[in-house]
C-alpha cells in the first residue's frame, strides 16, 4: 500500500516502541506463521511476514524475527536462515538436530532425497569439493542422469515425473541454477542451493559418491576429502539469522 510523502520527507510513525509482551506475542505469531507455511519447504517471503505478522509494527520486524529465531532454535531445534537477497529476502527453516536417523519419510520424500543425493554428489565431485562456489553445466548434469537411465524430461519407473521432482528441488532451494554469461543459446550452471548447504554435509556427498563408485574409503578422493576436512574444521560457515 502506497503512502503519501510530505515535502520534508517520509512521515515518521508516531507509535511508541512496543512492550516486551507485545514483542513476545509477535514473535510467537511469527513462529506459528513460519511453521505453518514451511510444510512444502518453499522459502517464505519477508514481505509476507510484514503483511501477515508484524503488520502495524513493521519497524520492529528485525527484533521480532530475532526473537522468533531464538524460539525456533530452543523449542523446536530449527534454525531460521535468511537468504540475504535484499530487498526480496526469503526465510528458510532448517532442522539443526544432528541425529535424525529415527525420522521416517514418505515415499515421495524418499524419492526426492534419493535424486537429490545423486545430483549433489555429482556437483561436489565434479567441482573438486568447491560445492559452494562452483557448479556443473545443466547439460552435463542431465547427460550424467541419463547414463543412470534417469531422463530429466521423462517419466522414470522409480522416481516418477523427474521434471516435476527437479522443479520441486529448485523451489525448495536444494538446487540453484545460475545463468552462464555469454552463452548463446543460454546455458545454466547447477549448484548446491542454500537449503542443501544448510541441511546436508559435503561428507555425506562424498560418502554417497564413494558408494556409487565402489570405493571403501573416502580418503581415496584426495582433493574432495581435503575439502570435507576444511569444511569440518570451520571453513565456509554459512550465515544464519541471530
Coordinates of N, CA and C in Angstrom, one line a residue:
X1 N 0.9 -1.2 0.0 CA 0.0 0.0 0.0 C 0.9 1.2 0.0
X2 N 0.6 2.2 -0.9 CA 1.4 3.4 -1.0 C 1.1 4.3 0.1
X3 N 2.1 5.2 0.4 CA 2.0 6.2 1.5 C 2.4 7.5 1.0
X4 N 1.6 8.5 1.2 CA 1.9 9.9 0.8 C 3.1 10.4 1.5
X5 N 3.9 11.1 0.8 CA 5.1 11.7 1.3 C 5.0 13.2 1.4
X6 N 5.5 13.8 2.5 CA 5.4 15.2 2.7 C 6.7 15.8 2.0
X7 N 6.7 17.1 1.8 CA 7.8 17.7 1.2 C 9.1 17.6 2.0
X8 N 8.9 17.4 3.3 CA 10.1 17.3 4.2 C 10.6 15.8 4.2
X9 N 10.0 14.9 3.5 CA 10.5 13.5 3.5 C 9.4 12.6 4.1
X10 N 9.8 11.3 4.3 CA 8.8 10.3 4.8 C 8.2 10.7 6.1
X11 N 7.0 10.5 6.2 CA 6.3 10.7 7.5 C 6.8 9.7 8.6
X12 N 7.1 10.2 9.8 CA 7.6 9.3 10.8 C 6.4 8.8 11.6
X13 N 6.5 7.5 12.0 CA 5.5 6.9 12.8 C 5.4 7.5 14.2
X14 N 4.2 7.7 14.7 CA 4.0 8.2 16.0 C 3.8 7.1 17.0
X15 N 3.8 5.9 16.6 CA 3.6 4.8 17.5 C 4.8 4.6 18.5
X16 N 4.5 4.4 19.8 CA 5.6 4.2 20.7 C 6.3 2.9 20.5
X17 N 7.5 2.7 21.1 CA 8.1 1.4 21.0 C 7.2 0.3 21.6
X18 N 7.2 -0.9 21.1 CA 6.3 -2.0 21.6 C 6.9 -2.5 22.9
X19 N 6.0 -3.0 23.7 CA 6.4 -3.5 25.0 C 7.0 -4.9 24.8
X20 N 7.6 -5.4 25.9 CA 8.2 -6.7 25.9 C 7.2 -7.8 25.6
X21 N 6.0 -7.6 26.2 CA 4.9 -8.6 26.0 C 4.4 -8.6 24.5
X22 N 4.3 -7.4 23.9 CA 3.9 -7.3 22.5 C 5.0 -7.9 21.6
X23 N 6.2 -7.7 21.9 CA 7.3 -8.3 21.2 C 7.3 -9.8 21.2
X24 N 7.0 -10.3 22.4 CA 6.9 -11.8 22.6 C 5.7 -12.4 21.8
X25 N 4.6 -11.7 21.9 CA 3.4 -12.1 21.2 C 3.6 -12.2 19.7
X26 N 4.3 -11.1 19.2 CA 4.5 -11.1 17.7 C 5.5 -12.2 17.3
X27 N 6.5 -12.4 18.2 CA 7.5 -13.5 17.9 C 6.8 -14.8 17.8
X28 N 5.9 -15.1 18.8 CA 5.2 -16.3 18.8 C 4.3 -16.5 17.5
X29 N 3.7 -15.3 17.1 CA 2.9 -15.3 15.9 C 3.7 -15.6 14.7
X30 N 4.9 -15.1 14.7 CA 5.9 -15.3 13.6 C 6.3 -16.8 13.6
X31 N 6.5 -17.4 14.7 CA 6.9 -18.8 14.8 C 5.8 -19.7 14.2
X32 N 4.5 -19.4 14.6 CA 3.4 -20.2 14.1 C 3.2 -20.0 12.6
X33 N 3.4 -18.8 12.1 CA 3.3 -18.5 10.7 C 4.4 -19.2 9.9
X34 N 5.6 -19.2 10.4 CA 6.7 -19.8 9.7 C 6.5 -21.4 9.7
X35 N 6.1 -21.9 10.8 CA 5.9 -23.4 10.8 C 4.8 -23.8 9.9
X36 N 3.7 -23.1 9.9 CA 2.5 -23.5 9.1 C 2.9 -23.3 7.6
X37 N 3.7 -22.4 7.2 CA 4.0 -22.1 5.8 C 5.3 -22.8 5.3
X38 N 5.8 -23.6 6.1 CA 7.1 -24.3 5.7 C 6.8 -25.8 5.4
X39 N 5.5 -26.2 5.3 CA 5.2 -27.6 5.1 C 5.7 -28.1 3.8
X40 N 5.8 -27.2 2.7 CA 6.3 -27.7 1.4 C 7.7 -27.2 1.2
X41 N 8.3 -26.6 2.3 CA 9.7 -26.2 2.3 C 10.1 -25.1 1.3
X42 N 9.0 -24.5 0.7 CA 9.3 -23.4 -0.2 C 9.6 -22.1 0.7
X43 N 10.7 -21.4 0.4 CA 11.1 -20.3 1.2 C 10.0 -19.3 1.4
X44 N 10.0 -18.7 2.6 CA 8.9 -17.8 3.0 C 9.3 -16.3 2.8
X45 N 8.5 -15.6 2.1 CA 8.9 -14.2 1.8 C 8.9 -13.3 3.0
X46 N 9.9 -12.4 3.1 CA 10.0 -11.4 4.1 C 8.8 -10.5 4.1
X47 N 8.4 -10.2 2.9 CA 7.2 -9.3 2.7 C 5.9 -9.9 3.2
X48 N 5.8 -11.2 3.2 CA 4.7 -11.9 3.8 C 4.7 -11.8 5.3
X49 N 5.9 -11.8 5.9 CA 6.0 -11.6 7.3 C 5.5 -10.2 7.7
X50 N 5.9 -9.3 6.9 CA 5.4 -7.9 7.2 C 3.9 -7.8 7.1
X51 N 3.3 -8.5 6.1 CA 1.9 -8.3 5.8 C 1.1 -9.1 6.8
X52 N 1.5 -10.3 7.2 CA 0.7 -11.2 8.0 C 1.1 -11.3 9.4
X53 N 2.2 -10.8 9.8 CA 2.7 -11.0 11.2 C 2.8 -9.6 11.9
X54 N 3.8 -8.8 11.4 CA 4.1 -7.6 12.2 C 3.2 -6.5 11.8
X55 N 2.6 -6.5 10.6 CA 1.6 -5.5 10.2 C 1.9 -4.1 10.6
X56 N 1.2 -3.6 11.6 CA 1.4 -2.2 12.0 C 2.7 -1.9 12.8
X57 N 3.5 -3.0 13.0 CA 4.7 -2.9 13.8 C 5.9 -3.3 12.9
X58 N 5.9 -2.9 11.6 CA 6.9 -3.3 10.7 C 8.3 -2.8 11.1
X59 N 8.4 -1.7 11.8 CA 9.7 -1.2 12.2 C 10.3 -2.1 13.2
X60 N 9.5 -2.9 13.9 CA 10.1 -3.8 14.9 C 10.3 -5.2 14.3
X61 N 10.2 -5.4 13.0 CA 10.3 -6.7 12.4 C 11.6 -7.4 12.7
X62 N 12.7 -6.6 12.7 CA 14.0 -7.2 12.9 C 14.1 -7.8 14.3
X63 N 13.5 -7.1 15.3 CA 13.5 -7.6 16.7 C 12.6 -8.8 16.8
X64 N 11.5 -8.8 16.1 CA 10.5 -9.9 16.2 C 11.2 -11.2 15.6
X65 N 11.9 -11.0 14.5 CA 12.4 -12.2 13.8 C 13.6 -12.8 14.6
X66 N 14.4 -11.9 15.3 CA 15.5 -12.4 16.1 C 15.0 -13.2 17.2
X67 N 13.9 -12.7 17.9 CA 13.3 -13.5 19.0 C 12.6 -14.8 18.5
X68 N 12.0 -14.7 17.3 CA 11.4 -15.9 16.7 C 12.4 -16.9 16.4
X69 N 13.6 -16.5 15.9 CA 14.7 -17.4 15.6 C 15.1 -18.1 16.8
X70 N 15.2 -17.4 17.9 CA 15.6 -17.9 19.2 C 14.6 -19.0 19.7
X71 N 13.3 -18.7 19.6 CA 12.3 -19.6 19.9 C 12.3 -20.9 19.1
X72 N 12.5 -20.7 17.8 CA 12.5 -21.9 16.9 C 13.7 -22.8 17.3
X73 N 14.9 -22.2 17.6 CA 16.1 -22.9 17.8 C 15.9 -23.7 19.2
X74 N 15.5 -23.0 20.2 CA 15.4 -23.6 21.5 C 14.3 -24.5 21.8
X75 N 13.2 -24.3 21.1 CA 12.0 -25.1 21.3 C 11.8 -26.2 20.3
X76 N 12.2 -26.0 19.1 CA 12.0 -27.0 18.0 C 13.3 -27.5 17.4
X77 N 14.4 -27.0 17.8 CA 15.6 -27.4 17.1 C 15.7 -27.0 15.7
X78 N 15.1 -25.9 15.3 CA 15.0 -25.4 14.0 C 15.8 -24.1 13.8
X79 N 16.6 -24.0 12.8 CA 17.4 -22.8 12.6 C 16.6 -21.9 11.5
X80 N 16.5 -20.6 11.8 CA 15.9 -19.7 10.8 C 17.0 -19.1 10.0
X81 N 17.0 -19.3 8.7 CA 18.0 -18.8 7.8 C 17.4 -17.9 6.8
X82 N 18.0 -16.7 6.6 CA 17.6 -15.8 5.5 C 18.6 -15.8 4.4
X83 N 18.1 -15.6 3.2 CA 18.9 -15.8 2.0 C 19.7 -14.5 1.7
X84 N 19.5 -13.5 2.5 CA 20.2 -12.2 2.3 C 20.0 -11.5 1.0
X85 N 18.9 -11.9 0.3 CA 18.6 -11.4 -1.0 C 17.8 -10.1 -0.9
X86 N 18.4 -9.0 -0.5 CA 17.6 -7.8 -0.4 C 17.4 -7.2 -1.7
X87 N 16.2 -6.5 -2.0 CA 15.1 -6.3 -1.0 C 14.1 -7.4 -0.9
X88 N 14.3 -8.5 -1.7 CA 13.3 -9.6 -1.8 C 13.8 -10.8 -0.9
X89 N 14.0 -10.5 0.4 CA 14.5 -11.5 1.3 C 13.5 -12.7 1.5
X90 N 14.1 -13.9 1.7 CA 13.3 -15.0 2.0 C 13.8 -15.7 3.2
X91 N 13.0 -16.5 3.9 CA 13.4 -17.3 5.1 C 13.3 -18.8 4.8
X92 N 14.2 -19.5 5.3 CA 14.1 -21.0 5.3 C 14.2 -21.5 6.7
X93 N 13.5 -22.6 6.9 CA 13.6 -23.3 8.2 C 14.4 -24.6 8.0
X94 N 15.4 -24.7 8.8 CA 16.4 -25.8 8.7 C 16.4 -26.5 10.0
X95 N 16.2 -27.9 10.0 CA 16.3 -28.7 11.2 C 17.8 -28.8 11.5
X96 N 18.2 -28.3 12.7 CA 19.6 -28.3 13.1 C 19.9 -29.4 14.1
X97 N 19.0 -30.4 14.3 CA 19.3 -31.5 15.1 C 20.2 -32.5 14.3
X98 N 21.3 -32.9 14.8 CA 22.3 -33.6 14.1 C 21.9 -35.0 13.8
X99 N 21.2 -35.7 14.7 CA 20.9 -37.1 14.5 C 19.4 -37.3 14.3
X100 N 19.1 -37.6 13.0 CA 17.7 -37.8 12.7 C 17.4 -39.1 12.0
X101 N 18.2 -40.1 12.3 CA 18.0 -41.4 11.7 C 16.7 -42.1 12.1
X102 N 16.1 -41.6 13.2 CA 14.8 -42.2 13.6 C 13.6 -41.6 12.8
X103 N 13.8 -40.6 12.1 CA 12.7 -39.9 11.4 C 12.4 -40.6 10.1
X104 N 11.1 -41.0 9.9 CA 10.7 -41.7 8.7 C 10.2 -40.7 7.7
X105 N 10.4 -41.0 6.4 CA 9.9 -40.1 5.4 C 8.8 -40.8 4.5
X106 N 8.0 -40.0 3.9 CA 7.0 -40.5 3.0 C 7.8 -41.1 1.7
X107 N 7.1 -41.9 0.9 CA 7.7 -42.4 -0.3 C 8.1 -41.3 -1.2
X108 N 7.3 -40.3 -1.3 CA 7.6 -39.2 -2.2 C 8.8 -38.5 -1.8
X109 N 8.9 -38.3 -0.5 CA 10.1 -37.6 0.1 C 11.4 -38.4 -0.1
X110 N 11.2 -39.7 0.1 CA 12.4 -40.6 -0.1 C 12.9 -40.5 -1.6
X111 N 12.0 -40.4 -2.5 CA 12.4 -40.3 -3.9 C 13.1 -39.0 -4.2
X112 N 12.6 -37.9 -3.6 CA 13.2 -36.6 -3.8 C 14.6 -36.7 -3.2
X113 N 14.8 -37.3 -2.0 CA 16.1 -37.3 -1.3 C 17.1 -38.2 -2.1
X114 N 16.6 -39.2 -2.7 CA 17.5 -40.1 -3.5 C 18.0 -39.4 -4.7
X115 N 17.1 -38.7 -5.4 CA 17.5 -38.0 -6.6 C 18.4 -36.8 -6.2
X116 N 18.1 -36.2 -5.1 CA 19.0 -35.1 -4.6 C 20.4 -35.5 -4.3
X117 N 20.5 -36.7 -3.7 CA 21.8 -37.2 -3.3 C 22.6 -37.5 -4.5
X118 N 22.0 -38.0 -5.6 CA 22.8 -38.2 -6.8 C 23.3 -36.9 -7.4
X119 N 22.4 -35.9 -7.5 CA 22.8 -34.6 -8.1 C 23.8 -33.9 -7.3
X120 N 23.6 -33.8 -5.9 CA 24.6 -33.0 -5.1 C 25.9 -33.7 -5.1
X121 N 25.9 -35.0 -5.1 CA 27.2 -35.8 -5.1 C 28.0 -35.5 -6.4
X122 N 27.2 -35.5 -7.5 CA 27.9 -35.2 -8.8 C 28.5 -33.8 -8.8
X123 N 27.7 -32.8 -8.3 CA 28.3 -31.5 -8.3 C 29.5 -31.4 -7.4
X124 N 29.4 -32.0 -6.2 CA 30.5 -32.0 -5.3 C 31.8 -32.6 -5.9
X125 N 31.6 -33.7 -6.6 CA 32.8 -34.4 -7.1 C 33.3 -33.7 -8.3
X126 N 32.4 -33.2 -9.2 CA 32.9 -32.5 -10.4 C 33.5 -31.2 -10.2
X127 N 33.2 -30.5 -9.1 CA 33.8 -29.2 -8.7 C 35.0 -29.4 -7.8
X128 N 35.4 -30.7 -7.6 CA 36.5 -31.0 -6.7 C 36.4 -30.4 -5.3
X129 N 35.1 -30.5 -4.8 CA 34.9 -30.0 -3.4 C 34.6 -28.6 -3.3
X130 N 34.4 -27.8 -4.4 CA 34.1 -26.4 -4.4 C 32.6 -26.2 -4.6
X131 N 31.8 -26.9 -3.8 CA 30.4 -27.0 -4.0 C 29.6 -25.7 -3.7
X132 N 30.3 -24.8 -2.9 CA 29.6 -23.6 -2.6 C 29.9 -22.4 -3.6
X133 N 30.8 -22.6 -4.4 CA 31.2 -21.5 -5.3 C 31.3 -22.0 -6.8
X134 N 31.0 -23.2 -7.1 CA 31.0 -23.7 -8.4 C 29.9 -24.7 -8.7
X135 N 29.7 -25.0 -9.9 CA 28.6 -26.0 -10.2 C 28.9 -26.7 -11.5
X136 N 27.9 -27.4 -12.0 CA 28.0 -28.2 -13.2 C 27.0 -27.7 -14.2
X137 N 27.5 -27.6 -15.4 CA 26.6 -27.1 -16.5 C 25.4 -28.1 -16.6
X138 N 24.2 -27.5 -16.7 CA 23.0 -28.2 -16.7 C 23.0 -29.4 -17.7
X139 N 23.5 -29.1 -18.9 CA 23.5 -30.2 -19.9 C 24.4 -31.4 -19.5
X140 N 25.5 -31.1 -18.9 CA 26.3 -32.2 -18.4 C 25.7 -33.0 -17.3
X141 N 25.0 -32.2 -16.4 CA 24.3 -32.9 -15.3 C 23.2 -33.8 -15.9
X142 N 22.4 -33.3 -16.8 CA 21.3 -34.1 -17.4 C 21.9 -35.3 -18.2
X143 N 23.1 -35.2 -18.8 CA 23.7 -36.3 -19.5 C 24.1 -37.4 -18.5
X144 N 24.6 -36.9 -17.4 CA 25.0 -37.9 -16.4 C 23.8 -38.7 -15.8
X145 N 22.7 -38.0 -15.6 CA 21.5 -38.6 -15.1 C 21.0 -39.6 -16.2
X146 N 21.1 -39.3 -17.5 CA 20.7 -40.2 -18.5 C 21.5 -41.5 -18.5
X147 N 22.8 -41.4 -18.1 CA 23.7 -42.6 -18.0 C 23.2 -43.5 -16.9
X148 N 22.4 -43.0 -16.0 CA 21.8 -43.8 -14.9 C 20.4 -44.1 -15.3
X149 N 20.0 -43.9 -16.5 CA 18.6 -44.2 -17.0 C 17.6 -43.3 -16.3
X150 N 18.0 -42.1 -16.0 CA 17.1 -41.1 -15.4 C 17.0 -39.9 -16.4
X151 N 16.0 -39.9 -17.2 CA 15.8 -38.8 -18.1 C 15.1 -37.6 -17.4
X152 N 15.8 -36.5 -17.4 CA 15.2 -35.3 -16.6 C 13.9 -34.8 -17.2
X153 N 13.6 -35.2 -18.4 CA 12.4 -34.7 -19.1 C 11.3 -35.8 -19.3
X154 N 11.5 -36.9 -18.7 CA 10.7 -38.1 -18.9 C 10.3 -38.7 -17.6
X155 N 9.3 -39.7 -17.7 CA 8.9 -40.4 -16.6 C 9.9 -41.6 -16.3
X156 N 10.1 -41.8 -15.0 CA 11.0 -42.8 -14.5 C 10.3 -43.9 -13.7
X157 N 10.7 -45.1 -13.8 CA 10.0 -46.2 -13.2 C 9.9 -46.0 -11.6
X158 N 11.0 -45.5 -11.1 CA 11.1 -45.3 -9.6 C 10.7 -43.9 -9.2
X159 N 11.4 -42.9 -9.9 CA 11.2 -41.5 -9.5 C 9.9 -40.9 -9.9
X160 N 9.3 -41.5 -11.0 CA 8.1 -40.9 -11.5 C 8.4 -39.8 -12.4
X161 N 7.7 -38.6 -12.2 CA 7.9 -37.4 -13.0 C 9.2 -36.7 -12.6
X162 N 10.3 -37.0 -13.3 CA 11.6 -36.5 -12.9 C 11.6 -34.9 -13.0
X163 N 11.0 -34.4 -14.1 CA 11.0 -33.0 -14.3 C 10.3 -32.3 -13.1
X164 N 9.2 -32.8 -12.7 CA 8.5 -32.3 -11.5 C 9.3 -32.3 -10.3
X165 N 10.0 -33.4 -10.1 CA 10.9 -33.6 -8.9 C 12.0 -32.5 -8.9
X166 N 12.6 -32.3 -10.1 CA 13.6 -31.3 -10.2 C 13.1 -29.9 -9.9
X167 N 11.9 -29.6 -10.4 CA 11.3 -28.3 -10.1 C 11.1 -28.1 -8.6
X168 N 10.7 -29.2 -7.9 CA 10.4 -29.2 -6.5 C 11.7 -28.9 -5.8
X169 N 12.8 -29.6 -6.2 CA 14.1 -29.4 -5.5 C 14.6 -27.9 -5.7
X170 N 14.3 -27.4 -6.9 CA 14.7 -26.0 -7.1 C 13.9 -25.0 -6.3
X171 N 12.6 -25.2 -6.2 CA 11.7 -24.3 -5.4 C 12.0 -24.4 -3.9
X172 N 12.5 -25.5 -3.5 CA 12.9 -25.7 -2.0 C 14.3 -25.2 -1.7
X173 N 15.0 -24.7 -2.8 CA 16.4 -24.2 -2.7 C 17.4 -25.3 -2.4
X174 N 17.1 -26.5 -2.8 CA 18.1 -27.6 -2.7 C 19.1 -27.4 -3.8
X175 N 18.6 -27.0 -5.0 CA 19.4 -26.9 -6.2 C 19.2 -25.4 -6.7
X176 N 20.3 -24.8 -7.1 CA 20.3 -23.5 -7.6 C 20.8 -23.5 -9.0
X177 N 20.1 -22.8 -9.9 CA 20.5 -22.7 -11.3 C 20.9 -21.3 -11.6
X178 N 22.1 -21.1 -12.1 CA 22.7 -19.8 -12.4 C 22.9 -19.7 -13.9
X179 N 22.5 -18.6 -14.5 CA 22.7 -18.3 -15.9 C 24.2 -18.1 -16.1
X180 N 24.7 -18.8 -17.1 CA 26.1 -18.7 -17.5 C 26.2 -17.5 -18.5
X181 N 27.1 -16.6 -18.2 CA 27.2 -15.4 -19.1 C 27.8 -15.7 -20.4
X182 N 27.4 -14.9 -21.4 CA 27.9 -15.0 -22.8 C 27.7 -16.4 -23.4
X183 N 26.6 -17.0 -23.2 CA 26.2 -18.2 -23.8 C 25.0 -18.1 -24.7
X184 N 25.1 -18.6 -25.9 CA 24.0 -18.5 -26.9 C 23.9 -19.8 -27.7
X185 N 22.9 -20.6 -27.5 CA 21.7 -20.3 -26.6 C 22.1 -20.3 -25.1
X186 N 21.3 -19.7 -24.3 CA 21.6 -19.6 -22.9 C 21.7 -20.9 -22.2
X187 N 22.8 -21.0 -21.4 CA 23.0 -22.2 -20.6 C 23.0 -21.9 -19.1
X188 N 22.8 -22.9 -18.3 CA 22.7 -22.7 -16.9 C 23.7 -23.7 -16.1
X189 N 24.1 -23.2 -15.0 CA 25.0 -24.0 -14.1 C 24.2 -24.4 -12.9
X190 N 24.3 -25.7 -12.6 CA 23.6 -26.2 -11.4 C 24.5 -26.3 -10.2
X191 N 24.1 -25.7 -9.1 CA 24.9 -25.6 -7.9 C 24.1 -26.2 -6.7
X192 N 24.8 -26.4 -5.6 CA 24.1 -26.7 -4.3 C 23.3 -25.4 -3.9
X193 N 22.0 -25.6 -3.6 CA 21.2 -24.5 -3.2 C 21.4 -24.2 -1.7
X194 N 20.9 -23.1 -1.2 CA 21.1 -22.6 0.2 C 20.6 -23.7 1.1
X195 N 19.4 -24.3 0.9 CA 18.9 -25.3 1.8 C 19.9 -26.5 1.9
X196 N 20.4 -26.9 0.7 CA 21.3 -28.1 0.7 C 22.6 -27.7 1.5
X197 N 23.1 -26.5 1.3 CA 24.3 -26.1 2.1 C 24.1 -26.1 3.6
X198 N 22.8 -25.8 4.0 CA 22.5 -25.8 5.4 C 22.2 -27.1 6.0
X199 N 21.5 -28.0 5.2 CA 21.0 -29.2 5.8 C 21.9 -30.4 5.6
X200 N 22.7 -30.4 4.5 CA 23.5 -31.5 4.1 C 24.9 -31.2 4.3
X201 N 25.7 -32.2 4.3 CA 27.2 -32.1 4.5 C 28.0 -32.6 3.3
X202 N 29.1 -32.0 3.1 CA 30.0 -32.5 2.0 C 30.4 -33.9 2.2
X203 N 30.6 -34.3 3.5 CA 31.0 -35.6 3.8 C 30.0 -36.6 3.3
X204 N 28.7 -36.3 3.6 CA 27.6 -37.2 3.1 C 27.6 -37.4 1.6
X205 N 27.9 -36.3 0.9 CA 28.0 -36.3 -0.6 C 29.2 -37.2 -1.0
X206 N 30.3 -37.0 -0.4 CA 31.5 -37.8 -0.7 C 31.3 -39.3 -0.4
X207 N 30.6 -39.6 0.7 CA 30.3 -41.0 1.1 C 29.4 -41.6 0.1
X208 N 28.4 -40.8 -0.4 CA 27.5 -41.4 -1.4 C 28.2 -41.7 -2.7
X209 N 29.0 -40.7 -3.1 CA 29.8 -40.9 -4.3 C 30.7 -42.1 -4.2
X210 N 31.3 -42.3 -3.1 CA 32.2 -43.4 -2.9 C 31.5 -44.7 -3.0
X211 N 30.3 -44.7 -2.5 CA 29.4 -45.9 -2.5 C 29.0 -46.2 -4.0
X212 N 28.7 -45.2 -4.7 CA 28.3 -45.4 -6.1 C 29.5 -45.9 -6.9
X213 N 30.7 -45.5 -6.6 CA 31.8 -45.9 -7.4 C 32.5 -47.2 -6.8
X214 N 32.0 -47.7 -5.7 CA 32.5 -48.9 -5.1 C 33.8 -48.7 -4.4
X215 N 34.0 -47.6 -3.8 CA 35.3 -47.3 -3.1 C 34.9 -47.4 -1.6
X216 N 35.8 -48.1 -0.8 CA 35.5 -48.3 0.6 C 35.9 -47.1 1.5
X217 N 36.9 -46.4 1.0 CA 37.4 -45.3 1.9 C 37.3 -43.9 1.1
X218 N 36.7 -43.0 1.8 CA 36.5 -41.7 1.1 C 37.9 -40.9 1.0
X219 N 38.9 -41.3 1.7 CA 40.2 -40.7 1.7 C 40.8 -40.9 0.3
X220 N 40.4 -41.9 -0.4 CA 41.0 -42.1 -1.7 C 40.7 -41.0 -2.7
X221 N 39.7 -40.2 -2.4 CA 39.4 -39.0 -3.2 C 40.1 -37.8 -2.6
X222 N 41.4 -37.7 -2.9 CA 42.2 -36.7 -2.1 C 41.7 -35.3 -2.1
X223 N 41.4 -34.7 -3.2 CA 41.0 -33.3 -3.3 C 39.7 -33.1 -2.6
X224 N 38.7 -34.0 -2.9 CA 37.4 -33.8 -2.3 C 37.5 -34.1 -0.8
X225 N 38.3 -35.0 -0.4 CA 38.4 -35.3 1.1 C 39.0 -34.1 1.8
X226 N 40.0 -33.5 1.2 CA 40.6 -32.3 1.8 C 39.5 -31.2 2.0
X227 N 38.6 -31.1 1.0 CA 37.6 -30.1 1.1 C 36.6 -30.4 2.2
X228 N 36.3 -31.7 2.4 CA 35.5 -32.1 3.5 C 36.1 -31.7 4.9
X229 N 37.4 -32.0 5.0 CA 38.1 -31.7 6.3 C 38.2 -30.2 6.5
X230 N 38.4 -29.4 5.5 CA 38.5 -28.0 5.6 C 37.1 -27.5 6.1
X231 N 36.0 -28.0 5.6 CA 34.7 -27.6 6.0 C 34.4 -27.9 7.4
X232 N 34.8 -29.1 7.8 CA 34.5 -29.6 9.2 C 35.4 -28.9 10.2
X233 N 36.5 -28.3 9.7 CA 37.4 -27.6 10.7 C 37.0 -26.1 10.8
X234 N 35.8 -25.8 10.2 CA 35.4 -24.4 10.4 C 35.4 -23.5 9.2
X235 N 35.8 -24.1 8.0 CA 35.8 -23.3 6.8 C 34.4 -23.2 6.2
X236 N 34.1 -22.1 5.5 CA 32.9 -21.9 4.7 C 31.6 -22.0 5.6
X237 N 31.6 -21.3 6.7 CA 30.5 -21.3 7.6 C 29.4 -20.5 7.1
X238 N 28.2 -21.0 6.9 CA 27.0 -20.3 6.3 C 26.5 -19.3 7.3
X239 N 25.9 -18.2 6.8 CA 25.3 -17.1 7.6 C 23.9 -17.6 8.1
X240 N 23.7 -17.4 9.3 CA 22.4 -17.7 9.9 C 21.8 -16.5 10.6
X241 N 20.5 -16.4 10.7 CA 19.9 -15.3 11.5 C 20.2 -15.4 12.9
X242 N 20.4 -14.3 13.6 CA 20.7 -14.3 15.0 C 19.4 -14.4 15.8

